[in-house]
Short mmCIF file of C-alpha atoms in Angstrom, two decimals:
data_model
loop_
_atom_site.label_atom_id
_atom_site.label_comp_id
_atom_site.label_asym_id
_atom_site.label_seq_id
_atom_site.Cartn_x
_atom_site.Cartn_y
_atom_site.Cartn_z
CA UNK A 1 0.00 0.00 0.00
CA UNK A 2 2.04 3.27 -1.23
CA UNK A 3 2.45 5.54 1.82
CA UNK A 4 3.94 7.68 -1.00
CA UNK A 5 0.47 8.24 -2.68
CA UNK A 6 -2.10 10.36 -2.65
CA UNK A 7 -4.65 11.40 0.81
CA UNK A 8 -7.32 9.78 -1.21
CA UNK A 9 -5.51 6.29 -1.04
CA UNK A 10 -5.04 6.57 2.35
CA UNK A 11 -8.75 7.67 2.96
CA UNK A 12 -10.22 5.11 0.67
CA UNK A 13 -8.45 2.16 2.31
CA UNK A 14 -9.53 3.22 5.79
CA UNK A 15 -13.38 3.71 4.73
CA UNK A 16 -13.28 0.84 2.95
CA UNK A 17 -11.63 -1.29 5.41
CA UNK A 18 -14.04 -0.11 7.96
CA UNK A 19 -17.41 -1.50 6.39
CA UNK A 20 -15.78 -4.06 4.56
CA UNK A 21 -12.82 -5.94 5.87
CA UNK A 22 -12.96 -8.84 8.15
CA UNK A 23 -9.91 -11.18 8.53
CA UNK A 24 -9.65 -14.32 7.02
CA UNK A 25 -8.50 -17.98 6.60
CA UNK A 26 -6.01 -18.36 3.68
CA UNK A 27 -2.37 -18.70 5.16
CA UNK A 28 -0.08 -18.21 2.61
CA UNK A 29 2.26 -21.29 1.83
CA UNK A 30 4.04 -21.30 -1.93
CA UNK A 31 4.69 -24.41 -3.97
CA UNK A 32 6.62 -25.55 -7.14
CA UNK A 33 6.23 -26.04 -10.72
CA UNK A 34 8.36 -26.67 -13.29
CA UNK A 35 11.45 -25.13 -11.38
CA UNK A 36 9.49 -21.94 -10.51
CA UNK A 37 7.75 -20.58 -7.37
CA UNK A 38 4.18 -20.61 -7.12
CA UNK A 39 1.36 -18.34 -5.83
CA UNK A 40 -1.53 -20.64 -4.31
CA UNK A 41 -4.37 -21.09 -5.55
CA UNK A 42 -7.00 -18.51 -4.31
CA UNK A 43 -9.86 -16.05 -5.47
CA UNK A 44 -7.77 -13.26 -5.48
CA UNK A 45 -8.31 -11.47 -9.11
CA UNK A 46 -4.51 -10.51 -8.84
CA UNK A 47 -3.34 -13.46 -8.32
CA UNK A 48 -2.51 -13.91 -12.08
CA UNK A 49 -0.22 -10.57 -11.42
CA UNK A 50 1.48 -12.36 -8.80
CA UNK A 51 1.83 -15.40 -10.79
CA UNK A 52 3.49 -13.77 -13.84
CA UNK A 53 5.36 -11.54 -12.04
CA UNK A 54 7.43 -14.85 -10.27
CA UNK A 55 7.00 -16.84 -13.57
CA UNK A 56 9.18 -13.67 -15.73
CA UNK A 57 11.33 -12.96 -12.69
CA UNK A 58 12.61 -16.80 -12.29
CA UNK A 59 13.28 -16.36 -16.08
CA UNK A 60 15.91 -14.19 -15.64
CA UNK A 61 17.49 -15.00 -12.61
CA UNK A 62 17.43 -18.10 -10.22
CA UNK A 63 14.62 -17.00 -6.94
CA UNK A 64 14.44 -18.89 -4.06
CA UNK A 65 12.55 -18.34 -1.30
CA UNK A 66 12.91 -15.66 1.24
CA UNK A 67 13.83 -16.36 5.23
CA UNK A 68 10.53 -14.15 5.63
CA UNK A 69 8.48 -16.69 4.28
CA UNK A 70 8.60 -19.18 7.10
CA UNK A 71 7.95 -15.97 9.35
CA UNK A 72 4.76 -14.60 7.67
CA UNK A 73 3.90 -17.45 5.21
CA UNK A 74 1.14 -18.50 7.24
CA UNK A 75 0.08 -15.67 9.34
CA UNK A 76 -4.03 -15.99 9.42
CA UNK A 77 -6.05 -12.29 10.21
CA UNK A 78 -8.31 -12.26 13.55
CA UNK A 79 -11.26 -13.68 11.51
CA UNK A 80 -12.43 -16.00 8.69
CA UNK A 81 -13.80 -13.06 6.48
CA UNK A 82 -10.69 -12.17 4.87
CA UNK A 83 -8.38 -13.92 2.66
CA UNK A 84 -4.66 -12.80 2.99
CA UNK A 85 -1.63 -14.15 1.32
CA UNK A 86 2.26 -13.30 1.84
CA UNK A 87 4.74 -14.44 -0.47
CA UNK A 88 8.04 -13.63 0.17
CA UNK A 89 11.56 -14.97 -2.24
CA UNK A 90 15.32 -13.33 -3.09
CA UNK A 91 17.38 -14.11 -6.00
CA UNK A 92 20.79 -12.46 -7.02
CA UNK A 93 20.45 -9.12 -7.28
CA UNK A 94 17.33 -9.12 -5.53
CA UNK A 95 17.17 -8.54 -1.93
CA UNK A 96 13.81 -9.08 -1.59
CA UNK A 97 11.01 -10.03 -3.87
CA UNK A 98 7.94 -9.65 -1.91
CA UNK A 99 4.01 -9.81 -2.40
CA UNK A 100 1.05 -9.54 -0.30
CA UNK A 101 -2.38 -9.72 -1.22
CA UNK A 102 -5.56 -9.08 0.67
CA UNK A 103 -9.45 -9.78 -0.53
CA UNK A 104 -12.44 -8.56 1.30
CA UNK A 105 -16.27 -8.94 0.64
CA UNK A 106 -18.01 -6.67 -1.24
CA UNK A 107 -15.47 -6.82 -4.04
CA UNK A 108 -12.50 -5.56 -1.93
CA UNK A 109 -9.04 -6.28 -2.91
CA UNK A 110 -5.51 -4.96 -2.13
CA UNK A 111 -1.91 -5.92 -3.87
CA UNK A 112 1.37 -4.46 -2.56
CA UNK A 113 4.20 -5.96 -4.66
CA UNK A 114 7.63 -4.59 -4.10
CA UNK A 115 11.22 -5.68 -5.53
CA UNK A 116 13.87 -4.49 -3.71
CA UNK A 117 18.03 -4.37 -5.04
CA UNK A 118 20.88 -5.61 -3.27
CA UNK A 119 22.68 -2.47 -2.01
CA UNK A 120 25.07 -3.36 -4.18
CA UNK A 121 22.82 -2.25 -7.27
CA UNK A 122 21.50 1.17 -7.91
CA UNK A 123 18.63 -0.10 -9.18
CA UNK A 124 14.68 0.99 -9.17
CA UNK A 125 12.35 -0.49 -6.88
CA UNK A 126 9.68 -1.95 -8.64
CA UNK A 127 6.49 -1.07 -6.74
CA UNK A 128 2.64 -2.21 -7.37
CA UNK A 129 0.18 -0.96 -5.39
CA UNK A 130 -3.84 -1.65 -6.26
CA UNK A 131 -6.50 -0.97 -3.99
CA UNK A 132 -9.74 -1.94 -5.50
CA UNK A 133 -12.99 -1.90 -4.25
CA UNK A 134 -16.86 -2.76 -5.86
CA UNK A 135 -16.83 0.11 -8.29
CA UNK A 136 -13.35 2.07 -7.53
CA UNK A 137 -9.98 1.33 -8.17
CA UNK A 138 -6.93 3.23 -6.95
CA UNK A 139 -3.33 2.27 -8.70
CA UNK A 140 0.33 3.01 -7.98
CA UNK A 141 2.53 1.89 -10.47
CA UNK A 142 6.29 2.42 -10.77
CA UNK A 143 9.94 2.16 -10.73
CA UNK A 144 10.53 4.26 -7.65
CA UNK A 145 13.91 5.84 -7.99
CA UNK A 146 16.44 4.77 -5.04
CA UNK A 147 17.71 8.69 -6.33
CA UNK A 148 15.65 11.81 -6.49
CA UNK A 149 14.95 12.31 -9.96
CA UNK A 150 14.87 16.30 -10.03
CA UNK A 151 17.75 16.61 -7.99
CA UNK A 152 19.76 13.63 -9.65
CA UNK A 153 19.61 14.13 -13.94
CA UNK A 154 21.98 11.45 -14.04
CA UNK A 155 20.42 8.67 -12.32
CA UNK A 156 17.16 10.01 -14.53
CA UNK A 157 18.78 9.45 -17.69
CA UNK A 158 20.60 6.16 -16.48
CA UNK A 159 17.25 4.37 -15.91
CA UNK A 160 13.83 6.85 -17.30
CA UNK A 161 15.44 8.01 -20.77
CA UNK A 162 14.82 4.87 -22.57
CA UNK A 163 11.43 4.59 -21.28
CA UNK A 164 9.69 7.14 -21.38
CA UNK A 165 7.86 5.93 -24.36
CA UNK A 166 6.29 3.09 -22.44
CA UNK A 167 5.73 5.40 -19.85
CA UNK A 168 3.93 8.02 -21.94
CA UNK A 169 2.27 5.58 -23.57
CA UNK A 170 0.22 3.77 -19.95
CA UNK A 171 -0.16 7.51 -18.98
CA UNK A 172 -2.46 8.00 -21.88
CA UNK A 173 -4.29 4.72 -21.13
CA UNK A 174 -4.24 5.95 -17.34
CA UNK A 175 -4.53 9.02 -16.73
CA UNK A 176 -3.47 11.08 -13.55
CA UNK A 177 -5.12 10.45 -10.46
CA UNK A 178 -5.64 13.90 -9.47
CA UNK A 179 -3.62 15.51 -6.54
CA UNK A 180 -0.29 14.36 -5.49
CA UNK A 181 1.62 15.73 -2.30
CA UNK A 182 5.37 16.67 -3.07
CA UNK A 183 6.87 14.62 -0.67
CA UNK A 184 5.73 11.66 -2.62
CA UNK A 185 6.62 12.73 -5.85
CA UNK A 186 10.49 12.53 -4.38
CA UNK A 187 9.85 8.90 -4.47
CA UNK A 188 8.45 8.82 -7.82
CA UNK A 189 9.73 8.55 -11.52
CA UNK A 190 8.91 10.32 -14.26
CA UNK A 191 7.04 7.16 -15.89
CA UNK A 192 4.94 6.41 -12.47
CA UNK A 193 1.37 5.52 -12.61
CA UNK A 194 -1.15 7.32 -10.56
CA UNK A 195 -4.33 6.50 -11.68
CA UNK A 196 -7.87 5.98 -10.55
CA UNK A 197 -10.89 4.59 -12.44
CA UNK A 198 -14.27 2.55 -12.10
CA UNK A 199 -14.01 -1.15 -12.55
CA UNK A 200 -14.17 -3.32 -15.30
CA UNK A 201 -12.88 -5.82 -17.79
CA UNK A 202 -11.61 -4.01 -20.03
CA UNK A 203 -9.22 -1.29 -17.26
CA UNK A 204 -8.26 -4.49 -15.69
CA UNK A 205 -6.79 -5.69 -18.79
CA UNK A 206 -4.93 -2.49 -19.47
CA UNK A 207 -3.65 -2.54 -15.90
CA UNK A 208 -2.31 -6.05 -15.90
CA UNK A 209 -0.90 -5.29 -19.89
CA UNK A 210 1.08 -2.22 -18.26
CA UNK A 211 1.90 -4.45 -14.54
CA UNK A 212 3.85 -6.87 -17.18
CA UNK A 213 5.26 -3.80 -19.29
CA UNK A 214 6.85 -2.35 -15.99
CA UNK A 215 8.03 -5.47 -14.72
CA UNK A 216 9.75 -6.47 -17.87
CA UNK A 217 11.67 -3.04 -17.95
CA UNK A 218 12.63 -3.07 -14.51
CA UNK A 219 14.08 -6.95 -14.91
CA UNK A 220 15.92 -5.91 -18.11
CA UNK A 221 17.32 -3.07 -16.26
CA UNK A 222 18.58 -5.60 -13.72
CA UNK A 223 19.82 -7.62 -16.14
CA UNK A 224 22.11 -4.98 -17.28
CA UNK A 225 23.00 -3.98 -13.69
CA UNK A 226 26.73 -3.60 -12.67
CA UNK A 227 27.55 -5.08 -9.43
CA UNK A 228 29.05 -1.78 -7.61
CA UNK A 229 32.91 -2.38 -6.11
CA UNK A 230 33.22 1.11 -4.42
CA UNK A 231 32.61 1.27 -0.79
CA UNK A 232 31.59 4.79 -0.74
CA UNK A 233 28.50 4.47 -3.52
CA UNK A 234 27.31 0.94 -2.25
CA UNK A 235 27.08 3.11 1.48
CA UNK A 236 25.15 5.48 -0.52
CA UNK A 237 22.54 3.01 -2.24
CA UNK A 238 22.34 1.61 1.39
CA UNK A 239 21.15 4.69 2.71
CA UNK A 240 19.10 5.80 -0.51
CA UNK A 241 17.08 2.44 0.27
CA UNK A 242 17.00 2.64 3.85
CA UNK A 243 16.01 5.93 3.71
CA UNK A 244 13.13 4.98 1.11
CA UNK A 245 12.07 1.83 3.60
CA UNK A 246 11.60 4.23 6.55
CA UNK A 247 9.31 6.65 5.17
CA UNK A 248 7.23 4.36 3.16
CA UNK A 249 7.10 2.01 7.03
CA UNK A 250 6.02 5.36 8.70
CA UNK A 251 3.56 6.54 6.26
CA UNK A 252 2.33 3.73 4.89
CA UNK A 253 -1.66 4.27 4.60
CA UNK A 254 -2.49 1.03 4.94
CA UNK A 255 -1.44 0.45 8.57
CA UNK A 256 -4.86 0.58 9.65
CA UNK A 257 -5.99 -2.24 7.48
CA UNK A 258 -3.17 -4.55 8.70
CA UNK A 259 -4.08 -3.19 11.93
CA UNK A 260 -7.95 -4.53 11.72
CA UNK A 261 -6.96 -7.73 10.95
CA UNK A 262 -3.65 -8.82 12.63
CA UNK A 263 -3.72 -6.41 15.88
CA UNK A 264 -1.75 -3.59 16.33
CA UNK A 265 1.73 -5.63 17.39
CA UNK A 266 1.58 -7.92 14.52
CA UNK A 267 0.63 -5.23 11.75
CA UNK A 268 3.69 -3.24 12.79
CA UNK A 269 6.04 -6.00 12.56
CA UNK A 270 4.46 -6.90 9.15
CA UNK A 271 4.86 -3.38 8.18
CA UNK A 272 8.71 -2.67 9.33
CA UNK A 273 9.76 -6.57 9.04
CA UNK A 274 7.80 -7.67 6.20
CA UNK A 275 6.42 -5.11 3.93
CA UNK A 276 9.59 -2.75 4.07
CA UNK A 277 11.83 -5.12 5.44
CA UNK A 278 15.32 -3.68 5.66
CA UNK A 279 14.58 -0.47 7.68
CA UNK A 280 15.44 -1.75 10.97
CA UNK A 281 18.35 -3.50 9.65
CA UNK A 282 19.83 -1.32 6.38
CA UNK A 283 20.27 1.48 8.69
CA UNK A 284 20.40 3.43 11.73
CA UNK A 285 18.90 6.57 11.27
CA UNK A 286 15.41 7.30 12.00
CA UNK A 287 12.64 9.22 10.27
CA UNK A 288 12.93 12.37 11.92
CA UNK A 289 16.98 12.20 11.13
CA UNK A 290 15.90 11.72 7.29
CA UNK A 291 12.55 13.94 7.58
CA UNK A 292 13.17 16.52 10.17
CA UNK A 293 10.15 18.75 9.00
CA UNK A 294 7.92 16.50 10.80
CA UNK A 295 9.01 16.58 13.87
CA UNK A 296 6.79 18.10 16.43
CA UNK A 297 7.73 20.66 19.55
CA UNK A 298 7.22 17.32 22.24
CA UNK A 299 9.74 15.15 19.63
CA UNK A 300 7.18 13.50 18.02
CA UNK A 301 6.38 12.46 14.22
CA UNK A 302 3.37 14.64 12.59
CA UNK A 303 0.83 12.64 10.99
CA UNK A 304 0.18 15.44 8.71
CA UNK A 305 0.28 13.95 5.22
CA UNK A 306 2.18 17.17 3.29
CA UNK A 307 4.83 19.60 5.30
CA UNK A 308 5.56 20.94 2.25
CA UNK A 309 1.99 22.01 1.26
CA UNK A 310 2.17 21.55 -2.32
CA UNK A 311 0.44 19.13 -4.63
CA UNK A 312 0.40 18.40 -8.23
CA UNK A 313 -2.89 17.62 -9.92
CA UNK A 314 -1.53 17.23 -13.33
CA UNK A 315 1.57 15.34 -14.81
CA UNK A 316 4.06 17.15 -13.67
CA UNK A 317 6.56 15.70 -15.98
CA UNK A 318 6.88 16.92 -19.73
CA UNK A 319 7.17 13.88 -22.60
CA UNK A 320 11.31 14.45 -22.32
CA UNK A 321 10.63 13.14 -18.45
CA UNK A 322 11.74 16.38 -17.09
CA UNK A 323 9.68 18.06 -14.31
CA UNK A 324 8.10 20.63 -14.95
CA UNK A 325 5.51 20.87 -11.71
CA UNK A 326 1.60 22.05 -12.66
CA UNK A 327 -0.11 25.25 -13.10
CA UNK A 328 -2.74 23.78 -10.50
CA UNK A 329 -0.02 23.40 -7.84
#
């Protein structure tokens, strides 16, 4: 769930969770065929997203699964209304490949999907996140940067230049979302979809054409990846990810789903241990060390949403991927 998106994510998981979450019976094991890991078999409409995604990625490198798996493989919500499944794996290059998946009644369904680089690698992080409910859906699609993008042209043109056709191509087919805070378009790339639109067979096909676009890119950009030899820059990817992992684990909206259906303890540790594993281990600092804007007079984090007070209803990258910001901002 992408703490880095928009208010209206974070609202529309909490209403909907509220009315129509329980917590439910399907522990997640994972199985083999043919040589590749396997999602189990479940209701879940994204499962197929799941599948492909560890079908293509086992196609290019050799996955295995993750020491997280034993730990959250089979954890079961409070109640039997809710289906849940958490699939964790690593492979070289990868430091962690990990999925979880979450279907309510009433047509409610959730997929965070994350792929995170060895430090080693300067690499993206590919990020899904799909909150879908009867008639809504709300979609975060991207290669989040490990680097600023305005700040770093280089790292831009090292991974966005060659695809900014692909990107400008899903942005016509998904439009903007409408307002976006700028402390998550730091995170973003200049080919991210933010989208929102009413269900049907026809959007879910698009979305699932440009989930297997995105995830071919970022594994051919990992393909070509360099392992990194000097100290000082793998320190700096380090950082760059740890520093990613500790805002998304402090602002990610959908806390208070995981909340309603594991308990307060157990969604925290799947949120800093599972979801964004790596923060309490990539790094020391904290968030107020990497974000000290939000730190209130007693020493506290602020739960505001936006310090900076900015947003950015429109694209506010031009078809070169260079930012540009909005006239609406």
């Amino acid at each position: 769930m992408e703490s880095a998106s928009s208010t209206a994510f974070s609202l529309a998981l909490r209403r909907s969770s509220a009315a129509e979450l329980g917590g439910g019976g399907g522990g997640g094991g994972f199985a083999r065929r043919t040589g590749r890991p396997c999602v189990r078999a479940s209701a879940l409409s994204y499962r197929q997203f799941v599948q492909f995604a560890l079908d293509e990625t086992a196609l290019h490198t050799r996955v295995a699964p993750s020491p997280l798996q034993e730990r959250f493989g089979s954890m079961k919500p409070l109640d039997d209304k809710t289906e849940i499944e958490l699939l964790s794996y690593e492979a070289p290059k990868i430091r962690l490949l990990r999925s979880l998946s979450i279907q309510g009644s009433k047509g409610l369904q959730v997929l965070d999907f994350a792929m995170f680089p060895e430090p080693e690698y300067d690499l993206p992080i590919f990020c899904a996140n799909f909150f879908t409910a009867a008639e809504t859906n709300i979609v975060v699609l991207d290669l989040n940067p490990l680097y600023d993008v305005v700040k770093h042209k280089e790292y831009k043109d090292k991974y966005y230049e060659g695809l900014m056709s692909l990107g400008l191509n899903y942005a016509e087919l998904l439009p903007w979302g409408g307002k976006l805070t700028g402390e998550s378009l730091r995170f973003f790339s200049p080919i991210v979809i933010w989208t929102r639109f009413k269900s049907s067979q026809h959007m879910h096909d698009v979305l699932y054409s440009a989930f297997m676009d995105y995830l071919k890119a970022w594994l051919g950009l990992m393909d070509l990846g360099i392992r990194e030899t000097d100290a000082s820059r793998i320190i700096a990817n380090r950082e760059a990810q740890h520093r990613y992992l500790t805002w998304r684990a402090e602002k990610d909206p959908g806390y208070e789903v995981l909340k309603r259906l594991f308990g307060e303890t157990r969604a925290k540790n799947v949120v800093r241990s599972f979801l964004f594993d790596g923060v309490n281990s990539l790094g020391s600092k904290t968030f107020l060390d990497y974000f000290p804007e939000y730190q209130c007079e007693e020493g506290r984090v602020n739960e505001k949403r936006s310090m900076l007070g900015k947003s950015f209803a429109t694209r506010p990258w031009n078809r070169k991927g260079e930012f540009i910001g909005n006239r609406n901002d």
